[in-house]
mmCIF file of C-alpha atoms and ligand atoms in Angstrom:
data_model
loop_
_atom_site.group_PDB
_atom_site.id
_atom_site.type_symbol
_atom_site.label_atom_id
_atom_site.label_comp_id
_atom_site.label_asym_id
_atom_site.label_seq_id
_atom_site.Cartn_x
_atom_site.Cartn_y
_atom_site.Cartn_z
ATOM 1 C CA MET A 1072 51.992 -88.371 33.531
ATOM 2 C CA LEU A 1073 48.296 -88.747 32.796
ATOM 3 C CA PRO A 1074 45.863 -87.311 35.352
ATOM 4 C CA ALA A 1075 44.238 -89.888 37.652
ATOM 5 C CA ARG A 1076 40.819 -89.116 36.205
ATOM 6 C CA LEU A 1077 40.127 -88.827 32.475
ATOM 7 C CA ARG A 1078 36.500 -87.776 32.274
ATOM 8 C CA SER A 1079 37.065 -85.103 29.649
ATOM 9 C CA LEU A 1080 39.740 -84.553 27.003
ATOM 10 C CA LEU A 1081 39.182 -81.167 25.352
ATOM 11 C CA PHE A 1082 40.629 -80.359 21.932
ATOM 12 C CA ALA A 1083 41.498 -77.052 20.330
ATOM 13 C CA PRO A 1084 43.314 -76.450 17.047
ATOM 14 C CA ALA A 1085 46.971 -75.389 17.281
ATOM 15 C CA VAL A 1086 46.037 -72.581 14.854
ATOM 16 C CA ARG A 1087 43.620 -71.091 17.450
ATOM 17 C CA PRO A 1088 45.737 -69.549 20.248
ATOM 18 C CA ASP A 1089 42.599 -67.683 21.370
ATOM 19 C CA LEU A 1090 40.836 -70.977 22.136
ATOM 20 C CA VAL A 1091 43.911 -72.639 23.625
ATOM 21 C CA ALA A 1092 44.293 -69.788 26.125
ATOM 22 C CA LYS A 1093 40.708 -70.410 27.303
ATOM 23 C CA MET A 1094 41.167 -74.138 27.860
ATOM 24 C CA PRO A 1095 42.420 -74.063 31.488
ATOM 25 C CA ALA A 1096 39.227 -72.322 32.618
ATOM 26 C CA THR A 1097 37.070 -75.158 31.236
ATOM 27 C CA GLY A 1098 37.975 -77.632 33.996
ATOM 28 C CA ALA A 1099 38.868 -80.403 31.526
ATOM 29 C CA ASP A 1100 40.851 -83.273 33.030
ATOM 30 C CA LEU A 1101 43.203 -83.097 30.038
ATOM 31 C CA ILE A 1102 43.495 -80.769 27.055
ATOM 32 C CA ALA A 1103 44.926 -81.529 23.616
ATOM 33 C CA ILE A 1104 46.453 -78.970 21.288
ATOM 34 C CA ASP A 1105 45.648 -80.465 17.894
ATOM 35 C CA LEU A 1106 48.215 -80.638 15.102
ATOM 36 C CA GLU A 1107 46.153 -83.209 13.192
ATOM 37 C CA ASP A 1108 42.614 -82.848 11.804
ATOM 38 C CA ALA A 1109 42.041 -79.335 13.167
ATOM 39 C CA THR A 1110 45.272 -77.954 11.684
ATOM 40 C CA PRO A 1111 45.104 -77.478 7.913
ATOM 41 C CA VAL A 1112 47.930 -78.793 5.726
ATOM 42 C CA ILE A 1113 49.135 -75.284 4.840
ATOM 43 C CA ALA A 1114 49.561 -74.487 8.551
ATOM 44 C CA LYS A 1115 51.267 -77.712 9.722
ATOM 45 C CA ALA A 1116 54.794 -76.245 9.669
ATOM 46 C CA ASP A 1117 53.870 -72.923 11.311
ATOM 47 C CA ALA A 1118 52.017 -74.831 14.017
ATOM 48 C CA HIS A 1119 55.325 -76.291 15.216
ATOM 49 C CA ALA A 1120 56.790 -72.836 15.723
ATOM 50 C CA SER A 1121 53.742 -71.763 17.731
ATOM 51 C CA LEU A 1122 53.818 -74.677 20.192
ATOM 52 C CA PRO A 1123 56.110 -73.027 22.794
ATOM 53 C CA ASP A 1124 53.827 -69.967 23.024
ATOM 54 C CA LEU A 1125 50.684 -72.126 23.147
ATOM 55 C CA MET A 1126 52.215 -74.231 25.887
ATOM 56 C CA ALA A 1127 53.273 -71.131 27.842
ATOM 57 C CA SER A 1128 49.679 -69.867 27.739
ATOM 58 C CA VAL A 1129 48.344 -72.955 29.555
ATOM 59 C CA SER A 1130 51.191 -74.680 31.387
ATOM 60 C CA GLY A 1131 50.933 -74.996 35.131
ATOM 61 C CA GLN A 1132 47.171 -74.451 34.899
ATOM 62 C CA ILE A 1133 45.937 -77.760 33.479
ATOM 63 C CA ALA A 1134 47.225 -81.138 32.217
ATOM 64 C CA VAL A 1135 48.305 -80.621 28.602
ATOM 65 C CA SER A 1136 48.809 -82.960 25.664
ATOM 66 C CA VAL A 1137 49.509 -82.471 21.974
ATOM 67 C CA ARG A 1138 47.814 -84.493 19.262
ATOM 68 C CA VAL A 1139 50.388 -85.221 16.569
ATOM 69 C CA ASN A 1140 49.741 -86.422 13.035
ATOM 70 C CA ASP A 1141 49.749 -90.176 12.673
ATOM 71 C CA PRO A 1142 53.097 -91.945 12.299
ATOM 72 C CA THR A 1143 52.543 -92.774 8.615
ATOM 73 C CA THR A 1144 52.384 -89.085 7.642
ATOM 74 C CA GLU A 1145 55.194 -86.805 6.493
ATOM 75 C CA TRP A 1146 54.575 -84.503 9.491
ATOM 76 C CA PHE A 1147 54.933 -86.999 12.287
ATOM 77 C CA ASP A 1148 58.695 -86.738 12.891
ATOM 78 C CA ASP A 1149 58.647 -82.940 12.952
ATOM 79 C CA ASP A 1150 55.607 -83.016 15.261
ATOM 80 C CA VAL A 1151 57.473 -85.124 17.802
ATOM 81 C CA ALA A 1152 60.611 -82.989 17.459
ATOM 82 C CA ALA A 1153 58.513 -79.901 18.240
ATOM 83 C CA LEU A 1154 56.830 -81.272 21.380
ATOM 84 C CA PRO A 1155 57.176 -78.823 24.272
ATOM 85 C CA ASP A 1156 58.353 -79.791 27.764
ATOM 86 C CA GLY A 1157 55.914 -80.616 30.507
ATOM 87 C CA LEU A 1158 53.368 -82.634 28.540
ATOM 88 C CA ALA A 1159 51.064 -85.020 30.413
ATOM 89 C CA ALA A 1160 50.618 -87.123 27.265
ATOM 90 C CA ILE A 1161 50.929 -87.262 23.505
ATOM 91 C CA VAL A 1162 47.775 -88.097 21.587
ATOM 92 C CA VAL A 1163 48.410 -90.305 18.552
ATOM 93 C CA PRO A 1164 45.538 -90.588 16.070
ATOM 94 C CA LYS A 1165 44.682 -93.539 13.789
ATOM 95 C CA VAL A 1166 46.712 -96.096 15.726
ATOM 96 C CA GLU A 1167 46.547 -99.364 13.799
ATOM 97 C CA THR A 1168 49.579 -101.539 14.417
ATOM 98 C CA VAL A 1169 52.105 -102.448 17.082
ATOM 99 C CA GLU A 1170 54.845 -101.467 14.593
ATOM 100 C CA GLY A 1171 53.316 -97.996 14.331
ATOM 101 C CA LEU A 1172 53.432 -97.660 18.114
ATOM 102 C CA ASP A 1173 57.027 -98.920 18.123
ATOM 103 C CA ARG A 1174 57.817 -96.009 15.767
ATOM 104 C CA VAL A 1175 56.080 -93.592 18.134
ATOM 105 C CA ALA A 1176 57.967 -94.964 21.135
ATOM 106 C CA ALA A 1177 61.286 -94.784 19.243
ATOM 107 C CA ALA A 1178 60.631 -91.194 18.153
ATOM 108 C CA LEU A 1179 59.706 -90.189 21.709
ATOM 109 C CA ALA A 1180 62.840 -91.872 23.079
ATOM 110 C CA HIS A 1181 64.970 -90.184 20.385
ATOM 111 C CA HIS A 1182 63.744 -86.788 21.603
ATOM 112 C CA GLY A 1183 64.167 -87.624 25.303
ATOM 113 C CA ARG A 1184 60.445 -88.053 25.879
ATOM 114 C CA ALA A 1185 60.252 -91.793 26.498
ATOM 115 C CA ASP A 1186 58.272 -91.174 29.682
ATOM 116 C CA VAL A 1187 55.386 -89.340 27.954
ATOM 117 C CA PRO A 1188 52.392 -91.718 27.766
ATOM 118 C CA VAL A 1189 50.461 -92.187 24.539
ATOM 119 C CA VAL A 1190 46.719 -91.647 24.284
ATOM 120 C CA ALA A 1191 46.004 -93.990 21.374
ATOM 121 C CA GLY A 1192 43.267 -93.017 18.923
ATOM 122 C CA ILE A 1193 41.408 -96.067 17.645
ATOM 123 C CA GLU A 1194 39.455 -94.784 14.671
ATOM 124 C CA THR A 1195 39.978 -96.947 11.596
ATOM 125 C CA ALA A 1196 38.771 -100.402 10.564
ATOM 126 C CA LEU A 1197 42.190 -101.970 11.177
ATOM 127 C CA GLY A 1198 42.611 -99.957 14.360
ATOM 128 C CA VAL A 1199 39.384 -101.304 15.816
ATOM 129 C CA ALA A 1200 40.022 -104.863 14.631
ATOM 130 C CA ASP A 1201 43.497 -104.946 16.223
ATOM 131 C CA ALA A 1202 42.878 -102.734 19.270
ATOM 132 C CA ARG A 1203 43.541 -105.634 21.596
ATOM 133 C CA LEU A 1204 47.103 -105.879 20.251
ATOM 134 C CA THR A 1205 47.880 -102.162 20.069
ATOM 135 C CA LEU A 1206 46.392 -101.059 23.387
ATOM 136 C CA ALA A 1207 48.569 -103.646 25.171
ATOM 137 C CA HIS A 1208 51.679 -101.754 23.929
ATOM 138 C CA PRO A 1209 53.712 -100.458 26.900
ATOM 139 C CA ALA A 1210 53.738 -96.895 25.503
ATOM 140 C CA VAL A 1211 49.930 -96.681 25.712
ATOM 141 C CA GLY A 1212 48.455 -94.969 28.768
ATOM 142 C CA ALA A 1213 44.891 -94.410 27.536
ATOM 143 C CA ALA A 1214 42.738 -94.849 24.438
ATOM 144 C CA TYR A 1215 39.990 -93.050 22.585
ATOM 145 C CA PHE A 1216 37.424 -94.142 20.034
ATOM 146 C CA GLY A 1217 36.982 -91.789 17.058
ATOM 147 C CA ALA A 1218 33.611 -92.339 15.426
ATOM 148 C CA GLU A 1219 33.844 -89.893 12.525
ATOM 149 C CA ASP A 1220 37.142 -91.224 11.180
ATOM 150 C CA PHE A 1221 36.011 -94.803 11.753
ATOM 151 C CA ILE A 1222 32.854 -94.360 9.698
ATOM 152 C CA ALA A 1223 34.776 -92.464 7.012
ATOM 153 C CA ASP A 1224 37.158 -95.421 6.770
ATOM 154 C CA MET A 1225 34.274 -97.900 6.689
ATOM 155 C CA GLY A 1226 32.496 -95.987 3.927
ATOM 156 C CA GLY A 1227 29.443 -95.906 6.173
ATOM 157 C CA VAL A 1228 27.077 -93.160 7.241
ATOM 158 C CA ARG A 1229 27.226 -91.425 10.629
ATOM 159 C CA THR A 1230 23.835 -91.197 12.369
ATOM 160 C CA ALA A 1231 22.586 -89.866 15.698
ATOM 161 C CA SER A 1232 21.441 -93.397 16.600
ATOM 162 C CA ASN A 1233 25.085 -94.532 16.983
ATOM 163 C CA HIS A 1234 23.990 -97.994 15.808
ATOM 164 C CA GLU A 1235 26.655 -97.950 13.108
ATOM 165 C CA VAL A 1236 29.447 -97.493 15.669
ATOM 166 C CA HIS A 1237 28.096 -99.595 18.512
ATOM 167 C CA MET A 1238 30.240 -102.649 17.901
ATOM 168 C CA ALA A 1239 33.430 -100.685 17.289
ATOM 169 C CA ARG A 1240 32.883 -98.502 20.356
ATOM 170 C CA SER A 1241 32.322 -101.593 22.467
ATOM 171 C CA GLN A 1242 35.387 -103.245 21.052
ATOM 172 C CA VAL A 1243 37.570 -100.281 22.022
ATOM 173 C CA ALA A 1244 36.151 -100.308 25.556
ATOM 174 C CA LEU A 1245 36.811 -104.054 25.713
ATOM 175 C CA ALA A 1246 40.405 -103.791 24.441
ATOM 176 C CA ALA A 1247 41.115 -100.918 26.840
ATOM 177 C CA ARG A 1248 39.738 -102.941 29.734
ATOM 178 C CA LEU A 1249 41.969 -105.895 28.800
ATOM 179 C CA ALA A 1250 44.978 -103.576 28.537
ATOM 180 C CA ASP A 1251 43.986 -101.918 31.815
ATOM 181 C CA VAL A 1252 43.997 -98.393 30.371
ATOM 182 C CA PRO A 1253 41.201 -95.813 30.579
ATOM 183 C CA ALA A 1254 39.028 -95.344 27.495
ATOM 184 C CA LEU A 1255 37.524 -92.108 26.156
ATOM 185 C CA ASP A 1256 34.404 -92.110 24.017
ATOM 186 C CA GLN A 1257 33.773 -90.376 20.669
ATOM 187 C CA VAL A 1258 33.220 -86.656 20.060
ATOM 188 C CA VAL A 1259 29.734 -85.245 19.644
ATOM 189 C CA ALA A 1260 30.308 -82.990 16.630
ATOM 190 C CA ASP A 1261 26.902 -81.367 17.108
ATOM 191 C CA PHE A 1262 28.279 -79.465 20.115
ATOM 192 C CA ARG A 1263 25.231 -77.288 20.727
ATOM 193 C CA ASP A 1264 23.107 -80.372 21.439
ATOM 194 C CA GLY A 1265 23.779 -80.799 25.151
ATOM 195 C CA ASP A 1266 21.132 -83.504 25.482
ATOM 196 C CA ARG A 1267 22.976 -85.618 22.961
ATOM 197 C CA SER A 1268 26.299 -85.155 24.787
ATOM 198 C CA ARG A 1269 24.671 -86.238 28.026
ATOM 199 C CA ARG A 1270 22.850 -89.196 26.454
ATOM 200 C CA GLU A 1271 26.029 -90.406 24.725
ATOM 201 C CA GLY A 1272 28.063 -89.882 27.875
ATOM 202 C CA GLU A 1273 25.661 -92.019 29.870
ATOM 203 C CA GLU A 1274 25.713 -94.672 27.137
ATOM 204 C CA ALA A 1275 29.515 -94.627 27.170
ATOM 205 C CA ARG A 1276 29.705 -94.838 30.947
ATOM 206 C CA ALA A 1277 27.382 -97.851 30.861
ATOM 207 C CA MET A 1278 29.737 -99.487 28.327
ATOM 208 C CA GLY A 1279 32.796 -98.992 30.536
ATOM 209 C CA PHE A 1280 34.276 -95.775 29.138
ATOM 210 C CA GLY A 1281 35.706 -93.431 31.757
ATOM 211 C CA GLY A 1282 35.244 -90.192 29.822
ATOM 212 C CA LYS A 1283 34.535 -88.427 26.574
ATOM 213 C CA LEU A 1284 36.405 -86.448 23.954
ATOM 214 C CA CYS A 1285 35.190 -82.846 23.889
ATOM 215 C CA ILE A 1286 35.503 -80.015 21.379
ATOM 216 C CA HIS A 1287 33.640 -77.300 23.290
ATOM 217 C CA PRO A 1288 33.704 -76.064 26.936
ATOM 218 C CA SER A 1289 30.006 -76.912 27.354
ATOM 219 C CA GLN A 1290 30.800 -80.562 26.638
ATOM 220 C CA VAL A 1291 33.461 -80.608 29.361
ATOM 221 C CA ILE A 1292 30.910 -79.625 31.987
ATOM 222 C CA ILE A 1293 28.605 -82.433 30.852
ATOM 223 C CA ALA A 1294 31.355 -85.073 30.632
ATOM 224 C CA ASN A 1295 32.785 -84.217 34.056
ATOM 225 C CA ASP A 1296 29.304 -84.516 35.507
ATOM 226 C CA VAL A 1297 28.297 -87.747 33.739
ATOM 227 C CA PHE A 1298 31.548 -89.538 34.596
ATOM 228 C CA THR A 1299 31.556 -88.470 38.250
ATOM 229 C CA PRO A 1300 29.369 -90.720 40.407
ATOM 230 C CA SER A 1301 26.521 -88.658 41.878
ATOM 231 C CA PRO A 1302 25.983 -88.440 45.674
ATOM 232 C CA GLU A 1303 22.761 -90.461 45.171
ATOM 233 C CA ASP A 1304 24.650 -93.197 43.282
ATOM 234 C CA LEU A 1305 27.312 -93.304 46.003
ATOM 235 C CA ASP A 1306 24.754 -93.385 48.778
ATOM 236 C CA ARG A 1307 22.873 -96.247 47.119
ATOM 237 C CA ALA A 1308 26.135 -98.176 46.577
ATOM 238 C CA HIS A 1309 26.995 -97.787 50.294
ATOM 239 C CA ARG A 1310 23.559 -99.006 51.381
ATOM 240 C CA LEU A 1311 23.631 -101.873 48.891
ATOM 241 C CA LEU A 1312 27.028 -103.099 50.056
ATOM 242 C CA GLU A 1313 26.043 -102.813 53.687
ATOM 243 C CA ALA A 1314 22.943 -104.953 53.091
ATOM 244 C CA TYR A 1315 24.857 -107.420 50.931
ATOM 245 C CA GLU A 1316 27.679 -107.844 53.424
ATOM 246 C CA ARG A 1317 25.268 -108.259 56.311
ATOM 247 C CA ALA A 1318 23.458 -110.985 54.348
ATOM 248 C CA SER A 1319 26.749 -112.627 53.313
ATOM 249 C CA ALA A 1320 27.778 -112.883 56.957
ATOM 250 C CA GLU A 1321 24.496 -114.686 57.585
ATOM 251 C CA GLY A 1322 25.145 -117.171 54.782
ATOM 252 C CA LEU A 1323 23.170 -115.543 51.932
ATOM 253 C CA ALA A 1324 24.667 -114.685 48.517
ATOM 254 C CA ALA A 1325 21.557 -113.312 46.769
ATOM 255 C CA ILE A 1326 19.244 -110.832 48.469
ATOM 256 C CA ASP A 1327 16.324 -108.526 47.800
ATOM 257 C CA PHE A 1328 17.702 -104.975 48.019
ATOM 258 C CA GLU A 1329 15.011 -102.327 47.604
ATOM 259 C CA GLY A 1330 13.160 -104.573 45.162
ATOM 260 C CA GLU A 1331 16.158 -105.714 43.117
ATOM 261 C CA MET A 1332 18.144 -108.908 43.338
ATOM 262 C CA VAL A 1333 21.683 -108.229 44.502
ATOM 263 C CA ASP A 1334 24.427 -110.844 44.298
ATOM 264 C CA GLU A 1335 28.222 -110.739 43.949
ATOM 265 C CA PRO A 1336 28.446 -109.191 40.433
ATOM 266 C CA VAL A 1337 26.050 -106.414 41.461
ATOM 267 C CA ALA A 1338 28.078 -105.849 44.623
ATOM 268 C CA ARG A 1339 31.233 -105.651 42.500
ATOM 269 C CA GLN A 1340 29.665 -102.905 40.381
ATOM 270 C CA ALA A 1341 28.908 -100.982 43.578
ATOM 271 C CA ARG A 1342 32.481 -101.425 44.849
ATOM 272 C CA ARG A 1343 33.815 -100.179 41.518
ATOM 273 C CA LEU A 1344 31.592 -97.125 41.636
ATOM 274 C CA LEU A 1345 32.842 -96.318 45.148
ATOM 275 C CA SER A 1346 36.462 -96.743 44.007
ATOM 276 C CA LEU A 1347 35.857 -94.054 41.335
ATOM 277 C CA ALA A 1348 34.940 -91.597 44.058
ATOM 278 C CA ASP A 1349 38.182 -92.141 46.003
HETATM 279 N N1 LIG B 1358 38.551 -74.690 23.856
HETATM 280 C C1 LIG B 1358 38.461 -73.575 24.614
HETATM 281 N N2 LIG B 1358 37.515 -72.633 24.469
HETATM 282 C C2 LIG B 1358 36.608 -72.837 23.486
HETATM 283 C C3 LIG B 1358 36.661 -73.978 22.644
HETATM 284 C C4 LIG B 1358 37.677 -74.921 22.859
HETATM 285 N N3 LIG B 1358 37.786 -76.035 22.097
HETATM 286 N N4 LIG B 1358 35.638 -73.911 21.766
HETATM 287 C C5 LIG B 1358 34.975 -72.775 22.033
HETATM 288 N N5 LIG B 1358 35.571 -72.109 23.058
HETATM 289 C C6 LIG B 1358 35.146 -70.842 23.670
HETATM 290 C C7 LIG B 1358 34.884 -69.759 22.631
HETATM 291 O O1 LIG B 1358 36.075 -69.070 22.327
HETATM 292 C C8 LIG B 1358 33.872 -68.905 23.328
HETATM 293 O O2 LIG B 1358 34.545 -68.127 24.292
HETATM 294 P P1 LIG B 1358 33.954 -66.654 24.713
HETATM 295 O O3 LIG B 1358 32.725 -66.938 25.501
HETATM 296 O O4 LIG B 1358 35.083 -66.072 25.512
HETATM 297 O O5 LIG B 1358 33.685 -65.942 23.419
HETATM 298 C C9 LIG B 1358 33.045 -69.920 24.100
HETATM 299 O O6 LIG B 1358 33.890 -71.069 24.285
HETATM 300 C C10 LIG B 1358 31.784 -70.317 23.380
HETATM 301 O O7 LIG B 1358 32.121 -70.813 22.099
HETATM 302 P P2 LIG B 1358 31.081 -70.808 20.874
HETATM 303 O O8 LIG B 1358 30.879 -69.421 20.364
HETATM 304 O O9 LIG B 1358 29.877 -71.561 21.285
HETATM 305 O O10 LIG B 1358 31.833 -71.695 19.784
HETATM 306 P P3 LIG B 1358 32.759 -71.163 18.593
HETATM 307 O O11 LIG B 1358 31.888 -70.897 17.424
HETATM 308 O O12 LIG B 1358 33.659 -70.086 19.064
HETATM 309 O O13 LIG B 1358 33.671 -72.443 18.310
HETATM 310 C C11 LIG B 1358 34.268 -74.493 17.258
HETATM 311 C C12 LIG B 1358 33.129 -73.619 17.787
HETATM 312 C C13 LIG B 1358 33.732 -75.851 16.874
HETATM 313 C C14 LIG B 1358 34.929 -73.820 16.032
HETATM 314 C C15 LIG B 1358 35.311 -74.644 18.407
HETATM 315 O O14 LIG B 1358 34.621 -75.125 19.530
HETATM 316 C C16 LIG B 1358 36.495 -75.551 18.092
HETATM 317 O O15 LIG B 1358 37.355 -75.216 17.291
HETATM 318 N N6 LIG B 1358 36.597 -76.708 18.792
HETATM 319 C C17 LIG B 1358 37.703 -77.619 18.681
HETATM 320 C C18 LIG B 1358 37.746 -78.345 17.344
HETATM 321 C C19 LIG B 1358 38.853 -79.357 17.300
HETATM 322 O O16 LIG B 1358 39.897 -79.215 17.898
HETATM 323 N N7 LIG B 1358 38.630 -80.453 16.542
HETATM 324 C C20 LIG B 1358 39.590 -81.512 16.415
HETATM 325 C C21 LIG B 1358 39.417 -82.570 17.462
HETATM 326 S S1 LIG B 1358 38.019 -83.579 17.215
HETATM 327 MG MG1 LIG B 1359 40.091 -87.344 13.231
#
């Protein structure tokens, strides 16, 4: 089962047991042991054999997932066969079609893991275009947007402005909202730039994402902070709702609250913020 909050999903390569062992101490809401991009082709088979030990080094300490190779690859079936017990989720990269997710669901069922939710990676042109169809699949419990793979597939150029991914990012947040699953925003590859992680996290939160993919412990701290409403935000939301409800009872639907117009949609944003804190 996925954790109730998904502010941070931290990755480490399956070929790095040293990093995996350090993951519980990071405070990530969910961790992913990566069999895909961070595991080189020559190590794919050995990675399966190492999964039980990797799992033993973290289990009971944090919510754990495994990122498998995508269902169109030669490794996918063996990845699913090798999944350890006790996983909170399976992360499936490059999700593009409902048929692909049907294959994932069938493989999970075949190995007695039908109840393990899928975190669907939306990170290709087709994946983004059809996210509304795929994220509605019953196997999907959450989604992420992968900027690097998306731009590679587009033949574009990745920039710090994020302009080139804005529409795709938004579309994933939109599809996740319609499917009623939480959405995780892209990785900041430049992991030593904490300002960028914070800026992107705030951007993502404003767009409706609930968290961020992380590759480094320092990014987990930032993501957990950005996606947790601050005491000031909560206090303001309480005061705003109090004023709004008082005015509503007196027959007003739009009021001046500390210099800003507040009406029902603004009040709804405040209620949503408070619900995140529960
Ligand atoms: N999980 C847990 N611990 C991690 C970690 C991770 N993903 N990345 C770094 N750490 C640890 C380091 O081991 C180090 O621990 P120490 O203080 O005990 O020595 C500490 O955090 C600081 O790490 P730092 O020296 O700044 O980074 P690094 O050079 O060791 O590692 C990377 C940098 C990018 C190689 C590493 O962060 C990494 O492999 N990240 C995951 C990549 C991945 O999975 N990509 C695929 C998904 S997009
Ligand atoms: Mg990738």
